[in-house]
CSV table of C-alpha atoms in Angstrom, one decimal:
chain,number,residue,atom,x,y,z
T,1,MET,CA,-8.1,-25.5,29.6
T,2,VAL,CA,-4.4,-24.7,30.0
T,3,SER,CA,-2.7,-27.2,32.3
T,4,ARG,CA,-0.5,-26.2,35.3
T,5,HIS,CA,2.5,-27.6,33.6
T,6,ALA,CA,1.8,-25.4,30.5
T,7,CYS,CA,1.3,-22.3,32.6
T,8,ARG,CA,4.6,-22.9,34.4
T,9,PHE,CA,6.4,-23.3,31.1
T,10,ILE,CA,4.9,-20.2,29.7
T,11,VAL,CA,6.0,-18.1,32.7
T,12,LEU,CA,9.6,-19.6,32.5
T,13,MET,CA,9.7,-18.9,28.7
T,14,PHE,CA,8.6,-15.3,29.4
T,15,LEU,CA,11.3,-14.8,32.1
T,16,VAL,CA,14.0,-16.2,29.9
T,17,GLY,CA,12.9,-14.0,26.9
T,18,LEU,CA,13.0,-11.0,29.2
T,19,ASN,CA,16.8,-11.5,29.6
T,20,LEU,CA,17.8,-11.8,26.0
T,21,ARG,CA,17.7,-8.1,24.9
T,22,PRO,CA,18.8,-5.8,27.8
T,23,ALA,CA,22.5,-6.8,27.3
T,24,MET,CA,22.3,-5.1,23.9
T,25,SER,CA,19.6,-2.4,24.2
T,26,SER,CA,21.1,-1.1,27.5
T,27,VAL,CA,24.3,0.0,25.8
T,28,ALA,CA,22.8,2.1,23.0
T,29,PRO,CA,21.6,5.0,25.1
T,30,LEU,CA,25.0,5.1,26.8
T,31,LEU,CA,27.1,4.9,23.7
T,32,ASN,CA,27.9,8.6,23.5
T,33,ARG,CA,29.0,8.4,27.2
T,34,LEU,CA,31.1,5.4,26.5
T,35,GLN,CA,32.8,7.1,23.5
T,36,GLU,CA,33.6,10.1,25.7
T,37,ASN,CA,34.7,8.2,28.8
T,38,ALA,CA,36.4,5.2,27.2
T,39,GLY,CA,37.7,7.0,24.2
T,40,LEU,CA,35.9,4.8,21.7
T,41,SER,CA,35.9,5.9,18.0
T,42,ALA,CA,32.9,5.4,15.8
T,43,PRO,CA,34.3,2.1,14.4
T,44,ALA,CA,35.2,0.9,17.9
T,45,ALA,CA,31.7,1.7,19.1
T,46,GLY,CA,30.3,-0.1,16.0
T,47,LEU,CA,32.4,-3.1,17.0
T,48,LEU,CA,30.9,-3.0,20.5
T,49,THR,CA,27.4,-3.0,19.1
T,50,THR,CA,28.3,-5.7,16.6
T,51,LEU,CA,30.1,-8.2,18.9
T,52,PRO,CA,26.9,-9.5,20.7
T,53,VAL,CA,25.2,-10.1,17.4
T,54,LEU,CA,28.2,-11.7,15.9
T,55,PHE,CA,28.8,-14.1,18.8
T,56,LEU,CA,25.0,-14.7,18.9
T,57,GLY,CA,25.3,-15.9,15.3
T,58,LEU,CA,28.4,-18.0,15.9
T,59,THR,CA,27.1,-19.8,18.9
T,60,ALA,CA,23.5,-20.4,17.8
T,61,PRO,CA,24.5,-23.5,15.6
T,62,LEU,CA,26.2,-25.0,18.6
T,63,ALA,CA,23.0,-25.0,20.7
T,64,PRO,CA,21.6,-28.3,19.3
T,65,ILE,CA,24.9,-30.1,20.0
T,66,ILE,CA,25.1,-28.7,23.5
T,67,GLY,CA,21.5,-29.5,24.0
T,68,ARG,CA,22.1,-33.1,23.0
T,69,ARG,CA,25.1,-33.5,25.4
T,70,LEU,CA,23.7,-31.7,28.4
T,71,GLY,CA,20.0,-31.8,27.8
T,72,SER,CA,18.1,-28.8,26.6
T,73,GLU,CA,17.1,-27.7,30.1
T,74,ARG,CA,20.6,-27.8,31.5
T,75,ALA,CA,22.0,-26.2,28.4
T,76,LEU,CA,19.6,-23.3,28.9
T,77,SER,CA,20.6,-23.0,32.6
T,78,SER,CA,24.3,-22.8,31.5
T,79,ALA,CA,23.4,-20.1,29.0
T,80,LEU,CA,21.7,-18.0,31.7
T,81,LEU,CA,24.7,-18.3,33.9
T,82,LEU,CA,27.0,-17.4,31.0
T,83,LEU,CA,24.8,-14.3,30.4
T,84,ALA,CA,25.1,-13.2,34.0
T,85,SER,CA,28.8,-13.7,34.0
T,86,GLY,CA,29.3,-11.7,30.8
T,87,LEU,CA,27.2,-8.8,32.1
T,88,LEU,CA,29.4,-8.7,35.3
T,89,ILE,CA,32.7,-9.0,33.4
T,90,ARG,CA,32.0,-6.2,30.9
T,91,VAL,CA,32.2,-3.5,33.5
T,92,LEU,CA,35.5,-4.6,35.1
T,93,PRO,CA,38.1,-1.8,34.9
T,94,LEU,CA,40.5,-3.9,32.9
T,95,PRO,CA,41.6,-3.5,29.2
T,96,GLY,CA,39.3,-5.3,26.8
T,97,MET,CA,36.8,-6.5,29.4
T,98,LEU,CA,34.0,-4.4,27.9
T,99,TYR,CA,34.4,-6.4,24.7
T,100,VAL,CA,35.0,-9.8,26.3
T,101,GLY,CA,31.9,-9.5,28.5
T,102,THR,CA,29.9,-8.3,25.6
T,103,ALA,CA,31.0,-11.3,23.5
T,104,MET,CA,30.1,-13.7,26.4
T,105,ALA,CA,26.6,-12.1,26.7
T,106,GLY,CA,26.1,-12.5,23.0
T,107,SER,CA,27.1,-16.1,23.1
T,108,ALA,CA,24.7,-16.8,25.9
T,109,ILE,CA,21.8,-15.1,24.0
T,110,GLY,CA,22.6,-17.2,20.9
T,111,LEU,CA,22.4,-20.4,22.9
T,112,ALA,CA,19.3,-19.5,24.9
T,113,GLY,CA,17.5,-18.0,21.9
T,114,THR,CA,18.1,-21.1,19.8
T,115,LEU,CA,17.1,-23.7,22.5
T,116,LEU,CA,13.9,-22.0,23.5
T,117,PRO,CA,11.9,-22.2,20.2
T,118,ALA,CA,12.6,-25.9,20.0
T,119,LEU,CA,11.5,-26.3,23.6
T,120,VAL,CA,8.3,-24.5,22.7
T,121,LYS,CA,7.7,-26.8,19.8
T,122,ARG,CA,8.2,-29.8,22.2
T,123,GLU,CA,6.1,-28.6,25.1
T,124,LEU,CA,3.2,-27.0,23.4
T,125,PRO,CA,3.3,-28.0,19.7
T,126,GLN,CA,-0.3,-27.1,18.8
T,127,ASN,CA,0.2,-23.4,19.7
T,128,ALA,CA,3.9,-23.0,19.0
T,129,ASP,CA,3.4,-20.1,16.7
T,130,LEU,CA,1.2,-18.2,19.1
T,131,LEU,CA,3.6,-18.9,22.0
T,132,THR,CA,6.5,-17.7,19.9
T,133,GLY,CA,4.6,-14.4,19.7
T,134,LEU,CA,4.4,-14.3,23.5
T,135,TYR,CA,8.1,-15.1,23.7
T,136,THR,CA,8.9,-12.3,21.3
T,137,MET,CA,6.8,-10.0,23.4
T,138,ALA,CA,9.1,-10.8,26.3
T,139,LEU,CA,12.1,-10.1,24.2
T,140,CYS,CA,10.6,-6.7,23.2
T,141,MET,CA,9.8,-5.9,26.8
T,142,GLY,CA,13.3,-6.7,27.9
T,143,GLY,CA,14.7,-4.5,25.1
T,144,ALA,CA,12.4,-1.6,26.1
T,145,LEU,CA,13.5,-1.9,29.7
T,146,GLY,CA,17.1,-1.9,28.8
T,147,ALA,CA,16.7,1.2,26.5
T,148,GLY,CA,14.5,3.2,28.7
T,149,LEU,CA,16.2,2.6,32.1
T,150,SER,CA,19.8,2.8,31.1
T,151,VAL,CA,20.2,6.6,31.5
T,152,PRO,CA,18.0,6.8,34.6
T,153,LEU,CA,19.9,3.9,36.2
T,154,MET,CA,23.2,5.7,35.4
T,155,GLN,CA,21.9,8.8,37.2
T,156,TRP,CA,20.4,6.9,40.2
T,157,LEU,CA,23.4,4.5,40.7
T,158,GLY,CA,26.1,7.0,39.9
T,159,GLY,CA,27.8,5.7,36.7
T,160,TRP,CA,27.4,3.8,33.5
T,161,GLN,CA,29.2,0.8,35.0
T,162,ALA,CA,26.5,0.3,37.7
T,163,SER,CA,23.8,0.9,35.1
T,164,LEU,CA,25.1,-1.9,32.8
T,165,VAL,CA,25.9,-4.4,35.6
T,166,SER,CA,22.5,-4.1,37.2
T,167,TRP,CA,21.1,-6.3,34.4
T,168,ALA,CA,23.2,-9.2,35.7
T,169,LEU,CA,20.8,-9.4,38.7
T,170,LEU,CA,17.9,-10.1,36.4
T,171,ALA,CA,19.8,-12.9,34.7
T,172,LEU,CA,20.9,-14.5,38.0
T,173,ALA,CA,17.3,-14.4,39.4
T,174,THR,CA,16.0,-16.0,36.2
T,175,PHE,CA,18.8,-18.7,36.4
T,176,ILE,CA,17.6,-19.6,39.9
T,177,VAL,CA,14.0,-19.8,38.9
T,178,TRP,CA,14.8,-21.8,35.8
T,179,VAL,CA,16.9,-24.4,37.7
T,180,ARG,CA,14.1,-24.8,40.3
T,181,TYR,CA,11.1,-25.1,37.9
T,182,ALA,CA,12.5,-26.2,34.5
T,183,PRO,CA,10.4,-28.8,32.7
T,184,THR,CA,11.4,-32.5,33.0
T,185,PRO,CA,13.9,-33.5,30.4
T,186,TYR,CA,12.7,-35.7,27.5
T,187,SER,CA,15.5,-38.1,27.1
T,188,SER,CA,14.0,-39.7,24.0
T,189,LYS,CA,13.4,-36.4,22.2
T,190,ALA,CA,16.4,-34.3,23.0
T,191,ILE,CA,17.2,-31.5,20.6
T,192,GLY,CA,19.9,-32.6,18.2
T,193,SER,CA,19.4,-36.4,18.9
T,194,PRO,CA,21.6,-38.9,17.0
T,195,SER,CA,19.0,-39.2,14.3
T,196,SER,CA,19.5,-35.5,13.4
T,197,LEU,CA,20.1,-34.7,9.8
T,198,PRO,CA,23.5,-33.3,8.7
T,199,LEU,CA,23.4,-29.6,8.4
T,200,VAL,CA,24.4,-29.8,4.7
T,201,THR,CA,21.1,-31.6,4.1
T,202,LEU,CA,19.1,-28.7,5.5
T,203,LEU,CA,21.3,-26.3,3.5
T,204,SER,CA,20.5,-28.1,0.3
T,205,LYS,CA,16.8,-26.9,0.6
T,206,PRO,CA,16.1,-23.4,-0.8
T,207,LEU,CA,13.5,-23.0,2.0
T,208,THR,CA,16.2,-23.0,4.6
T,209,TRP,CA,18.1,-20.2,2.8
T,210,GLN,CA,14.9,-18.2,2.3
T,211,VAL,CA,14.0,-18.3,6.0
T,212,MET,CA,17.7,-17.6,7.0
T,213,LEU,CA,18.0,-14.5,4.7
T,214,PHE,CA,14.7,-13.1,5.9
T,215,MET,CA,15.8,-13.6,9.5
T,216,GLY,CA,19.3,-12.1,8.8
T,217,ILE,CA,18.1,-8.9,7.1
T,218,GLN,CA,15.2,-8.1,9.5
T,219,SER,CA,17.5,-8.9,12.5
T,220,SER,CA,20.1,-6.5,11.1
T,221,MET,CA,17.5,-3.8,11.1
T,222,ALA,CA,16.7,-4.6,14.7
T,223,TYR,CA,20.3,-4.6,15.9
T,224,ILE,CA,21.1,-1.4,14.1
T,225,VAL,CA,18.2,0.2,16.1
T,226,PHE,CA,19.4,-1.4,19.3
T,227,GLY,CA,23.0,-0.2,18.7
T,228,TRP,CA,22.7,3.1,16.9
T,229,LEU,CA,19.2,4.6,17.0
T,230,PRO,CA,19.8,6.8,20.1
T,231,THR,CA,23.1,8.0,18.6
T,232,LEU,CA,21.5,8.8,15.2
T,233,LEU,CA,18.7,10.7,17.0
T,234,ILE,CA,21.2,12.7,19.1
T,235,GLU,CA,22.8,13.6,15.8
T,236,ARG,CA,19.4,15.1,14.8
T,237,GLY,CA,19.2,17.2,18.0
T,238,TYR,CA,17.7,14.9,20.7
T,239,THR,CA,19.1,14.8,24.3
T,240,GLU,CA,20.5,11.5,25.6
T,241,ALA,CA,17.4,10.8,27.7
T,242,THR,CA,14.9,11.8,25.0
T,243,ALA,CA,16.7,9.6,22.5
T,244,GLY,CA,16.7,6.7,24.9
T,245,TRP,CA,13.0,7.1,25.7
T,246,THR,CA,12.2,7.4,22.0
T,247,MET,CA,13.8,4.0,21.4
T,248,ALA,CA,12.1,2.6,24.5
T,249,VAL,CA,8.7,3.7,23.2
T,250,SER,CA,9.5,2.1,19.8
T,251,ILE,CA,10.4,-1.1,21.5
T,252,LEU,CA,7.3,-1.0,23.8
T,253,CYS,CA,5.2,-0.8,20.6
T,254,GLN,CA,6.8,-4.0,19.6
T,255,LEU,CA,4.9,-5.7,22.4
T,256,ALA,CA,1.6,-5.3,20.6
T,257,SER,CA,2.7,-6.5,17.2
T,258,ALA,CA,4.9,-9.3,18.6
T,259,LEU,CA,1.9,-10.9,20.2
T,260,SER,CA,-0.7,-10.1,17.5
T,261,ALA,CA,1.4,-10.8,14.3
T,262,PRO,CA,1.1,-14.6,14.5
T,263,TRP,CA,-2.7,-14.2,15.1
T,264,ILE,CA,-3.0,-11.9,12.1
T,265,ALA,CA,-0.9,-14.3,10.0
T,266,ARG,CA,-3.5,-17.1,10.7
T,267,LEU,CA,-6.2,-15.0,8.9
T,268,HIS,CA,-4.6,-15.9,5.6
T,269,HIS,CA,-3.6,-19.3,4.2
T,270,ASP,CA,0.1,-18.3,4.5
T,271,GLN,CA,2.3,-15.7,6.2
T,272,ARG,CA,3.2,-13.5,3.2
T,273,PRO,CA,0.7,-10.7,3.7
T,274,ALA,CA,1.6,-10.4,7.3
T,275,LEU,CA,5.3,-10.4,6.6
T,276,LEU,CA,5.0,-7.6,3.9
T,277,LEU,CA,2.8,-5.6,6.3
T,278,VAL,CA,5.3,-5.5,9.1
T,279,LEU,CA,8.2,-4.7,6.7
T,280,ILE,CA,6.3,-1.8,5.3
T,281,CYS,CA,5.7,-0.5,8.8
T,282,THR,CA,9.4,-0.8,9.6
T,283,ALA,CA,10.4,1.1,6.5
T,284,MET,CA,7.9,3.9,7.2
T,285,GLY,CA,9.1,4.2,10.8
T,286,LEU,CA,12.7,4.5,9.8
T,287,ALA,CA,11.8,7.2,7.2
T,288,CYS,CA,9.9,9.2,9.8
T,289,LEU,CA,12.6,9.0,12.5
T,290,LEU,CA,15.7,9.5,10.4
T,291,ALA,CA,14.6,11.5,7.3
T,292,ALA,CA,11.3,13.3,8.0
T,293,PRO,CA,10.9,16.5,10.1
T,294,LEU,CA,11.3,16.0,13.9
T,295,THR,CA,7.6,16.4,14.4
T,296,TRP,CA,7.2,12.9,13.0
T,297,ARG,CA,9.1,11.4,15.9
T,298,TRP,CA,6.3,9.7,17.7
T,299,PRO,CA,4.5,8.3,14.6
T,300,GLY,CA,7.9,7.0,13.5
T,301,ALA,CA,8.6,5.4,16.8
T,302,VAL,CA,5.2,3.6,16.8
T,303,LEU,CA,5.5,2.4,13.2
T,304,LEU,CA,9.1,1.2,13.7
T,305,GLY,CA,8.1,-0.6,16.8
T,306,LEU,CA,5.0,-2.3,15.2
T,307,GLY,CA,7.0,-3.3,12.2
T,308,GLN,CA,10.0,-4.7,14.0
T,309,GLY,CA,8.1,-6.5,16.7
T,310,GLY,CA,5.9,-8.2,14.1
T,311,SER,CA,8.7,-9.1,11.8
T,312,PHE,CA,10.8,-10.7,14.5
T,313,SER,CA,7.8,-12.6,15.9
T,314,LEU,CA,7.0,-13.9,12.5
T,315,ALA,CA,10.6,-14.8,11.8
T,316,LEU,CA,10.7,-16.9,14.9
T,317,SER,CA,7.3,-18.4,14.1
T,318,LEU,CA,8.7,-19.5,10.7
T,319,LEU,CA,11.1,-21.7,12.5
T,320,VAL,CA,8.3,-23.8,14.0
T,321,LEU,CA,5.8,-23.4,11.1
T,322,ARG,CA,8.4,-24.6,8.5
T,323,THR,CA,9.3,-27.8,10.3
T,324,ALA,CA,7.3,-30.9,11.1
T,325,ASN,CA,8.8,-31.8,14.5
T,326,GLU,CA,10.7,-30.5,17.5
T,327,ARG,CA,14.0,-32.0,16.4
T,328,LEU,CA,13.9,-30.3,13.0
T,329,ALA,CA,12.8,-27.1,14.6
T,330,GLY,CA,15.9,-27.2,16.8
T,331,GLN,CA,18.2,-27.8,13.9
T,332,LEU,CA,16.5,-25.2,11.7
T,333,SER,CA,16.6,-22.7,14.6
T,334,GLY,CA,20.3,-23.2,15.2
T,335,LEU,CA,21.1,-23.0,11.5
T,336,VAL,CA,18.9,-20.1,10.6
T,337,GLN,CA,19.7,-18.0,13.7
T,338,GLY,CA,23.4,-18.8,13.4
T,339,GLY,CA,23.6,-17.7,9.7
T,340,GLY,CA,21.0,-15.0,10.1
T,341,TYR,CA,22.6,-13.3,13.1
T,342,THR,CA,26.1,-13.6,11.6
T,343,LEU,CA,24.8,-11.7,8.6
T,344,ALA,CA,23.0,-9.3,10.9
T,345,ALA,CA,26.2,-8.5,12.7
T,346,LEU,CA,27.4,-6.6,9.5
T,347,GLY,CA,24.6,-4.0,10.0
T,348,PRO,CA,25.7,-2.2,13.2
T,349,PHE,CA,29.4,-2.3,12.2
T,350,GLY,CA,28.5,-1.0,8.7
T,351,VAL,CA,26.6,2.0,10.3
T,352,GLY,CA,29.7,2.8,12.4
T,353,LEU,CA,31.8,2.9,9.3
T,354,MET,CA,29.3,5.0,7.5
T,355,LEU,CA,29.2,7.5,10.3
T,356,GLN,CA,33.0,7.6,10.3
T,357,ALA,CA,32.9,8.3,6.6
T,358,GLY,CA,30.5,11.3,7.2
T,359,ALA,CA,27.2,9.8,6.2
T,360,THR,CA,24.1,11.6,7.3
T,361,THR,CA,21.2,10.0,9.1
T,362,GLU,CA,19.1,10.5,5.9
T,363,HIS,CA,21.6,8.6,3.9
T,364,ILE,CA,21.6,5.8,6.4
T,365,ALA,CA,17.8,5.8,6.5
T,366,TRP,CA,17.4,5.3,2.7
T,367,LEU,CA,20.1,2.5,2.7
T,368,LEU,CA,18.1,0.7,5.4
T,369,ILE,CA,14.8,1.1,3.6
T,370,GLY,CA,16.5,-0.4,0.5
T,371,LEU,CA,17.6,-3.4,2.5
T,372,ILE,CA,14.0,-3.8,3.8
T,373,GLY,CA,12.9,-4.0,0.1
T,374,ILE,CA,15.3,-6.9,-0.4
T,375,CYS,CA,14.0,-8.5,2.8
T,376,GLY,CA,10.5,-8.3,1.3
T,377,ILE,CA,11.6,-10.5,-1.6
T,378,PHE,CA,12.8,-13.3,0.7
T,379,ALA,CA,9.5,-12.9,2.7
T,380,LEU,CA,7.5,-13.7,-0.4
T,381,PHE,CA,9.3,-17.1,-0.6
T,382,ALA,CA,9.7,-17.9,3.1
T,383,GLY,CA,6.1,-17.0,3.9
T,384,ARG,CA,4.7,-19.7,1.6
T,385,GLN,CA,2.9,-22.6,3.4
T,386,ARG,CA,5.6,-25.2,3.1
T,387,GLN,CA,7.2,-27.5,5.6
T,388,LEU,CA,10.4,-29.5,6.0
T,389,ASP,CA,9.7,-33.1,7.0
T,390,ASP,CA,11.9,-36.2,7.3
T,391,HIS,CA,9.3,-38.8,8.3
T,392,SER,CA,10.2,-40.8,5.1
T,393,GLY,CA,13.9,-40.9,6.1
T,394,HIS,CA,14.8,-38.2,3.7
T,395,LEU,CA,14.3,-34.5,4.0
T,396,GLN,CA,11.4,-33.3,1.9
T,397,VAL,CA,9.5,-30.1,1.5
T,398,TYR,CA,5.8,-30.5,1.6
T,399,HIS,CA,3.1,-28.0,0.6
T,400,ARG,CA,0.6,-27.6,3.4
């Protein structure tokens, strides 16, 4: 039977996860409007879609340090407040504020997204992989809401600024709820405690790099979709609203695979079959949406959603499955998400440069499918049943 404490933590985890994608997915359906109204070129728009991912990657490694100094619960409160502030600042009618606020929001997402998996490992260690699936489902739902409601909110509220700033209300509400009901701090088990291993020790293990590169490439696919999918669909003849809803349907389909992928992965002795399955779905979805005839739109949206939801859920699950304790999970989470998201930031910016150079959606589709093939190689290594453990005083990799 699930305890009251566990239920409360699960609800809080879901609310926080709901806030960590609208800051990015809400911009994509409005990108053409921003280019027209703000005079953004394709590279400038690419920079706008890249900034949150870049700052997410740069701040993620800082999360264990901040968690140690403030406590994980207070650190997460600060991240939610920073997120709300960034969402408010980015619509101010001052030069550069769109970029400053976007960077602040990305930093907040990096901190919160790194702290939460380690808290899950601490609060409910026996079901950490399954709860990570639920958390990923919250991320996907937030992304779908951001993508699907951006254009309707712009029409209802009278402008793109009001549409974008409305997501700050969700962040503020979650901040209030988190401050009121956050779990009691564990002073003796804080993330990033003094006994934490030097990062160079973690980097000396190939398993760390395998998980990081898998995280980075699959995240790059996700943020390209968040940043550019509606624009690429509009290039193929879709309206703004239809492109936004197509992306929203794709993200909604992520809900099913985000929750089910960790369960499916448990059917085999390791995660490799599940990882390859979701990557194949992602590749087929991109091919249907960006290279196949337009009649393949809905199958493409479904396949892309199932693939991306499952791959991200499994990537986060690897952070807890490949570590033996909450402290190592926090360190690996910061390192993998920091390096992975910094790598992922190249994707949206690269697509902007390709469009500026005259690349077609079909060219972009086949390049992305090639990257997914490379991601599959790292999945074969990262999905093996191995675990980092330091119980002997030295970091070891054990076969499970």
